[in-house]
Tab-separated table of C-alpha atoms in Angstrom:
chain	number	residue	atom	x	y	z
A	140	MET	CA	14.475	-32.323	-31.407
A	141	LYS	CA	14.688	-29.632	-33.857
A	142	LEU	CA	13.802	-26.179	-32.700
A	143	GLY	CA	11.895	-22.960	-34.283
A	144	PHE	CA	12.413	-19.548	-32.718
A	145	ILE	CA	10.224	-16.839	-33.881
A	146	GLY	CA	10.826	-13.482	-31.989
A	147	ILE	CA	14.830	-12.686	-31.648
A	148	GLY	CA	14.699	-9.655	-29.363
A	149	LEU	CA	16.022	-8.897	-26.017
A	150	MET	CA	15.145	-11.893	-25.002
A	151	GLY	CA	14.919	-14.240	-27.903
A	152	ASN	CA	18.557	-13.708	-29.011
A	153	PRO	CA	20.066	-14.951	-25.815
A	154	MET	CA	17.910	-17.782	-25.069
A	155	THR	CA	18.489	-18.877	-29.006
A	156	GLN	CA	21.819	-18.544	-28.295
A	157	ARG	CA	21.750	-20.674	-24.954
A	158	LEU	CA	19.859	-23.481	-27.094
A	159	LEU	CA	22.344	-23.285	-29.834
A	160	GLU	CA	24.983	-23.836	-27.119
A	161	ALA	CA	23.158	-26.353	-25.543
A	162	GLY	CA	23.683	-28.202	-29.063
A	163	PHE	CA	20.142	-28.014	-30.410
A	164	ASP	CA	19.463	-27.475	-34.166
A	165	VAL	CA	17.579	-24.408	-34.061
A	166	THR	CA	15.961	-22.447	-37.027
A	167	VAL	CA	14.728	-18.636	-36.466
A	168	TRP	CA	12.746	-16.215	-38.014
A	169	ASN	CA	11.575	-12.714	-36.958
A	170	ARG	CA	10.058	-9.699	-38.581
A	171	SER	CA	12.974	-7.381	-38.369
A	172	ALA	CA	15.325	-9.436	-40.515
A	173	ASP	CA	18.147	-7.282	-39.588
A	174	LYS	CA	18.113	-8.639	-36.064
A	175	LEU	CA	19.231	-12.236	-37.199
A	176	ALA	CA	22.742	-11.613	-37.682
A	177	GLU	CA	23.997	-12.823	-33.951
A	178	VAL	CA	22.372	-15.695	-33.877
A	179	SER	CA	22.798	-16.718	-37.576
A	180	ALA	CA	26.589	-16.265	-36.565
A	181	ALA	CA	26.074	-18.486	-33.713
A	182	GLY	CA	24.625	-21.354	-36.207
A	183	ALA	CA	21.241	-21.035	-36.126
A	184	THR	CA	19.225	-21.660	-39.477
A	185	LEU	CA	17.414	-18.554	-40.909
A	186	ALA	CA	14.060	-18.961	-42.403
A	187	SER	CA	12.778	-16.568	-45.025
A	188	SER	CA	9.061	-17.292	-43.803
A	189	ILE	CA	7.024	-18.424	-40.899
A	190	GLY	CA	5.259	-21.419	-42.867
A	191	GLU	CA	9.539	-22.477	-43.743
A	192	LEU	CA	10.243	-22.353	-40.010
A	193	VAL	CA	7.371	-24.938	-39.048
A	194	LYS	CA	7.867	-27.371	-41.590
A	195	GLN	CA	11.102	-28.049	-40.658
A	196	VAL	CA	10.861	-28.284	-36.843
A	197	ASP	CA	9.174	-30.408	-34.132
A	198	VAL	CA	8.605	-27.665	-31.620
A	199	VAL	CA	7.760	-23.987	-32.208
A	200	LEU	CA	8.864	-21.812	-29.621
A	201	LEU	CA	7.392	-17.664	-29.674
A	202	CYS	CA	9.170	-14.847	-27.738
A	203	VAL	CA	7.104	-11.764	-29.086
A	204	ALA	CA	6.324	-8.516	-27.799
A	205	ASN	CA	2.765	-8.868	-26.574
A	206	THR	CA	-0.928	-10.837	-27.321
A	207	GLU	CA	-1.591	-8.827	-30.587
A	208	VAL	CA	1.558	-10.093	-32.002
A	209	VAL	CA	0.940	-13.606	-30.935
A	210	GLU	CA	-2.302	-14.074	-32.334
A	211	ALA	CA	-0.691	-12.187	-35.747
A	212	VAL	CA	2.107	-14.814	-35.638
A	213	VAL	CA	-0.028	-17.879	-34.820
A	214	PHE	CA	-3.094	-16.995	-36.765
A	215	GLY	CA	-2.343	-14.287	-39.148
A	216	ASP	CA	-1.710	-15.004	-42.800
A	217	ALA	CA	0.628	-17.492	-43.225
A	218	GLY	CA	1.047	-17.864	-39.655
A	219	VAL	CA	1.973	-21.205	-37.704
A	220	SER	CA	-1.218	-22.442	-37.832
A	221	GLU	CA	-1.363	-22.732	-41.715
A	222	PHE	CA	1.583	-25.068	-41.286
A	223	GLY	CA	1.502	-26.820	-38.106
A	224	ARG	CA	0.975	-30.876	-37.702
A	225	ALA	CA	-0.456	-32.562	-34.413
A	226	ASP	CA	3.012	-33.993	-33.726
A	227	GLN	CA	4.376	-30.221	-33.149
A	228	LEU	CA	4.297	-28.454	-29.710
A	229	LEU	CA	4.012	-24.351	-29.487
A	230	VAL	CA	6.111	-23.096	-26.765
A	231	ASP	CA	4.978	-19.544	-25.682
A	232	PHE	CA	7.628	-17.562	-23.618
A	233	SER	CA	5.710	-14.118	-24.143
A	234	SER	CA	3.824	-12.429	-21.482
A	235	SER	CA	0.188	-12.798	-23.135
A	236	ASP	CA	-3.128	-12.427	-21.571
A	237	PRO	CA	-4.519	-15.470	-20.105
A	238	GLN	CA	-7.973	-15.876	-21.544
A	239	ALA	CA	-6.991	-15.046	-24.678
A	240	THR	CA	-4.033	-17.650	-24.583
A	241	ARG	CA	-6.725	-20.165	-23.827
A	242	GLU	CA	-8.770	-19.171	-26.675
A	243	PHE	CA	-5.701	-19.027	-28.420
A	244	ALA	CA	-4.610	-22.913	-27.491
A	245	ALA	CA	-8.368	-23.776	-28.252
A	246	LYS	CA	-7.846	-22.673	-31.704
A	247	LEU	CA	-4.641	-24.000	-32.805
A	248	LYS	CA	-5.807	-27.481	-31.544
A	249	ALA	CA	-8.884	-27.682	-33.712
A	250	THR	CA	-7.143	-25.770	-36.425
A	251	CYS	CA	-3.922	-27.928	-37.360
A	252	GLY	CA	-3.889	-30.477	-34.030
A	253	MET	CA	-0.889	-28.815	-32.086
A	254	ASN	CA	-0.669	-28.095	-28.231
A	255	TRP	CA	0.370	-25.300	-27.002
A	256	VAL	CA	2.346	-24.434	-23.461
A	257	ASP	CA	2.154	-21.155	-22.035
A	258	SER	CA	6.036	-20.640	-20.296
A	259	PRO	CA	6.525	-16.939	-19.677
A	260	VAL	CA	10.106	-16.054	-18.628
A	261	SER	CA	11.397	-14.106	-15.566
A	262	GLY	CA	14.665	-12.570	-15.094
A	263	GLY	CA	15.190	-10.464	-17.599
A	264	VAL	CA	17.964	-10.285	-20.264
A	265	ALA	CA	20.741	-11.335	-17.460
A	266	GLY	CA	18.588	-14.243	-16.644
A	267	ALA	CA	18.355	-15.138	-20.545
A	268	GLU	CA	22.074	-14.833	-21.026
A	269	GLN	CA	23.308	-16.665	-17.806
A	270	GLY	CA	20.242	-19.240	-18.458
A	271	THR	CA	19.130	-18.719	-14.976
A	272	LEU	CA	15.566	-17.889	-15.942
A	273	ALA	CA	12.403	-18.741	-13.738
A	274	ILE	CA	9.617	-20.380	-16.158
A	275	MET	CA	5.967	-20.828	-15.350
A	276	CYS	CA	4.535	-23.625	-17.667
A	277	GLY	CA	0.759	-23.787	-18.159
A	278	GLY	CA	-0.459	-26.843	-20.291
A	279	ALA	CA	-0.407	-30.490	-20.236
A	280	ALA	CA	1.897	-32.901	-18.079
A	281	GLU	CA	2.805	-34.822	-20.757
A	282	ASP	CA	3.807	-31.647	-22.871
A	283	ILE	CA	5.532	-29.743	-20.146
A	284	GLU	CA	7.591	-33.340	-19.667
A	285	ARG	CA	8.401	-33.335	-23.351
A	286	ILE	CA	10.040	-29.522	-23.383
A	287	GLN	CA	12.246	-30.243	-20.384
A	288	PRO	CA	15.371	-30.623	-22.129
A	289	LEU	CA	14.903	-27.446	-24.352
A	290	LEU	CA	14.096	-25.265	-20.646
A	291	ALA	CA	17.188	-26.793	-18.775
A	292	PRO	CA	19.740	-24.503	-20.733
A	293	LEU	CA	17.367	-21.638	-20.341
A	294	SER	CA	16.339	-21.620	-16.309
A	295	GLN	CA	17.134	-22.460	-13.190
A	296	ARG	CA	13.670	-23.578	-12.861
A	297	ALA	CA	10.729	-24.432	-14.798
A	298	THR	CA	7.347	-24.766	-12.805
A	299	HIS	CA	4.377	-26.590	-14.115
A	300	MET	CA	1.298	-24.014	-12.402
A	301	GLY	CA	-1.517	-25.857	-13.877
A	302	PRO	CA	-3.310	-25.990	-17.496
A	303	VAL	CA	-3.032	-23.787	-20.202
A	304	GLY	CA	-3.285	-20.051	-19.213
A	305	ALA	CA	-1.987	-21.050	-15.807
A	306	GLY	CA	1.771	-19.764	-16.907
A	307	GLN	CA	0.493	-16.042	-18.212
A	308	VAL	CA	-1.482	-16.096	-14.650
A	309	THR	CA	1.568	-16.734	-12.809
A	310	LYS	CA	3.608	-14.394	-14.912
A	311	VAL	CA	0.807	-11.471	-14.140
A	312	CYS	CA	1.424	-12.068	-10.672
A	313	ASN	CA	5.233	-11.568	-11.239
A	314	GLN	CA	5.010	-8.820	-12.961
A	315	MET	CA	2.664	-7.166	-10.059
A	316	ILE	CA	5.165	-7.722	-7.362
A	317	VAL	CA	8.124	-6.499	-9.778
A	318	GLY	CA	5.982	-3.285	-10.908
A	319	CYS	CA	5.007	-1.882	-7.789
A	320	ASN	CA	8.221	-2.688	-6.195
A	321	LEU	CA	10.097	-0.459	-9.097
A	322	MET	CA	7.450	2.207	-8.198
A	323	VAL	CA	8.387	2.252	-4.455
A	324	LEU	CA	11.981	2.287	-5.702
A	325	ALA	CA	12.224	5.197	-7.357
A	326	GLU	CA	9.812	7.019	-4.754
A	327	MET	CA	12.248	5.716	-1.934
A	328	THR	CA	15.245	6.846	-3.884
A	329	ALA	CA	13.954	10.534	-4.786
A	330	LEU	CA	12.986	10.868	-1.161
A	331	ALA	CA	16.363	9.530	0.014
A	332	LYS	CA	18.315	12.123	-2.417
A	333	ALA	CA	16.127	14.751	-1.341
A	334	CYS	CA	17.148	14.106	2.202
A	335	GLY	CA	20.872	14.259	1.621
A	336	VAL	CA	21.265	10.355	1.724
A	337	ASP	CA	23.976	8.916	-0.629
A	338	ALA	CA	21.064	6.778	-2.555
A	339	GLU	CA	23.793	4.908	-4.831
A	340	LYS	CA	24.799	3.152	-1.417
A	341	ILE	CA	21.090	2.025	-0.635
A	342	PRO	CA	21.408	-1.114	-2.633
A	343	ASP	CA	24.629	-2.321	-0.747
A	344	ALA	CA	23.357	-0.862	2.668
A	345	LEU	CA	20.074	-3.115	2.244
A	346	ALA	CA	21.451	-6.568	0.624
A	347	GLY	CA	20.201	-9.551	2.405
A	348	GLY	CA	17.803	-7.633	4.362
A	349	PHE	CA	13.853	-8.069	4.187
A	350	ALA	CA	14.125	-4.663	1.806
A	351	ASP	CA	16.362	-6.532	-0.833
A	352	SER	CA	15.479	-7.652	-4.355
A	353	LYS	CA	16.601	-8.355	-7.801
A	354	PRO	CA	15.427	-4.758	-8.954
A	355	MET	CA	17.238	-3.435	-5.986
A	356	GLN	CA	20.467	-4.708	-7.136
A	357	ILE	CA	19.991	-4.414	-10.710
A	358	THR	CA	17.783	-1.145	-11.051
A	359	GLY	CA	18.394	0.954	-7.845
A	360	PRO	CA	21.883	2.208	-8.861
A	361	LEU	CA	20.963	3.440	-12.184
A	362	MET	CA	17.966	5.247	-10.412
A	363	ALA	CA	20.101	7.072	-7.619
A	364	ALA	CA	22.627	8.212	-10.523
A	365	GLU	CA	19.427	9.111	-12.472
A	366	LEU	CA	20.971	7.555	-15.763
A	367	ASP	CA	19.006	6.739	-18.782
A	368	PRO	CA	20.434	3.926	-19.921
A	369	ASP	CA	20.216	1.516	-23.062
A	370	PRO	CA	17.213	-0.246	-22.247
A	371	LYS	CA	17.373	-4.030	-20.945
A	372	TRP	CA	13.860	-4.247	-20.509
A	373	HIS	CA	11.247	-1.413	-21.195
A	374	VAL	CA	8.593	0.703	-19.622
A	375	ARG	CA	5.973	-0.467	-22.073
A	376	THR	CA	6.252	-3.871	-21.201
A	377	LEU	CA	5.746	-3.386	-17.433
A	378	LEU	CA	2.837	-1.156	-18.109
A	379	LYS	CA	1.437	-3.891	-20.580
A	380	ASP	CA	1.744	-6.565	-17.465
A	381	LEU	CA	0.312	-4.357	-14.828
A	382	ASP	CA	-2.582	-3.475	-17.376
A	383	MET	CA	-3.016	-7.089	-17.718
A	384	ALA	CA	-3.414	-7.718	-13.847
A	385	VAL	CA	-6.329	-5.044	-13.758
A	386	SER	CA	-7.936	-6.713	-16.343
A	387	GLN	CA	-7.618	-9.786	-14.885
A	388	SER	CA	-8.890	-8.788	-11.561
A	389	LYS	CA	-11.852	-7.448	-13.100
A	390	GLN	CA	-12.595	-10.419	-14.629
A	391	GLU	CA	-12.209	-12.428	-11.236
A	392	GLY	CA	-13.796	-10.161	-9.483
A	393	THR	CA	-10.789	-9.199	-7.053
A	394	ALA	CA	-9.134	-6.179	-6.202
A	395	VAL	CA	-5.475	-5.024	-7.495
A	396	PRO	CA	-5.305	-1.212	-6.078
A	397	MET	CA	-1.817	-1.085	-5.603
A	398	SER	CA	-1.439	-2.775	-8.956
A	399	GLY	CA	-3.954	-0.231	-10.400
A	400	LEU	CA	-1.819	2.545	-8.996
A	401	ALA	CA	1.571	1.445	-10.421
A	402	ALA	CA	0.096	1.229	-13.607
A	403	GLN	CA	-1.908	4.710	-13.970
A	404	LEU	CA	1.804	6.140	-12.393
A	405	MET	CA	3.539	4.058	-15.262
A	406	ARG	CA	1.235	5.289	-17.645
A	407	GLN	CA	1.602	9.225	-16.693
A	408	HIS	CA	5.662	8.591	-16.917
A	409	GLY	CA	5.348	6.734	-20.484
A	410	ASN	CA	3.219	9.286	-21.718
A	411	LYS	CA	6.089	11.745	-21.124
A	412	GLY	CA	8.385	9.651	-23.790
A	413	PHE	CA	9.350	6.887	-21.911
A	414	LEU	CA	7.485	3.872	-22.956
A	415	GLU	CA	10.628	2.679	-24.853
A	416	ARG	CA	13.221	3.481	-21.860
A	417	ASP	CA	14.401	1.458	-19.181
A	418	PRO	CA	12.344	1.338	-15.808
A	419	ALA	CA	15.348	3.116	-14.153
A	420	THR	CA	13.742	6.461	-15.722
A	421	LEU	CA	11.086	6.158	-13.619
A	422	ILE	CA	12.860	8.183	-10.827
A	423	LYS	CA	12.282	11.064	-13.096
A	424	LEU	CA	8.403	11.078	-12.093
A	425	TYR	CA	9.395	12.319	-8.870
A	426	LYS	CA	12.731	14.585	-9.765
A	427	ASP	CA	11.232	16.658	-12.686
């Protein structure tokens, strides 16, 4: 199975390296060619264009910033849809709008015959590096069965959630929990520090209890130290996903008041110049 990976960023880089280590033939393309040095050194083949990549592979993998970039890469000038074949698959690891994903899948099928699997991931850069991502898949059962060999070196589990778009809905649900968790972590840490508690000990003190979580263990110490680290993930990404949760709730006629509030607080933080920073900086909402 020859793979083509489009989007060699914070997640795409380690995911590509995991696939190369597992023995896959991987061709890569990225809008910013300077980000390809590491995967090239690890054995990836560099494509000069999306078309060159698509012509060489069996499965096209995407891991890009948002729904708009997915659309541009697939349906833009000289995009995937111009070169795709009916025997190929497109697997989108990006976090994208569920309804747009359904529309994209139908359009791609009509344009060139390719099937679409939405497979957003959770676990962050550390999970991508260690091959312990949780992957939520939407698509036809036979398509998801076909890609199991390439999902194995990337994930601790890959779950078929339903038809195309179901993976993206599940990722929105995941991000509702993560985004609200981080906002509570930030305000809790600020309160603990104001009360004279050694907040850097809180992740250890609460480890294994009902309040424990991966965000607590990864981001809690950074918040307690009030650090602004090199981002392993971004405020803008969480804001995008919380906004998708609010949008999805409007479409379905449900209420998401906690996620809506978390989105507004995160937007307030982002508008102060933190959109491209790590979510550990959220504590600054309560300290400055």
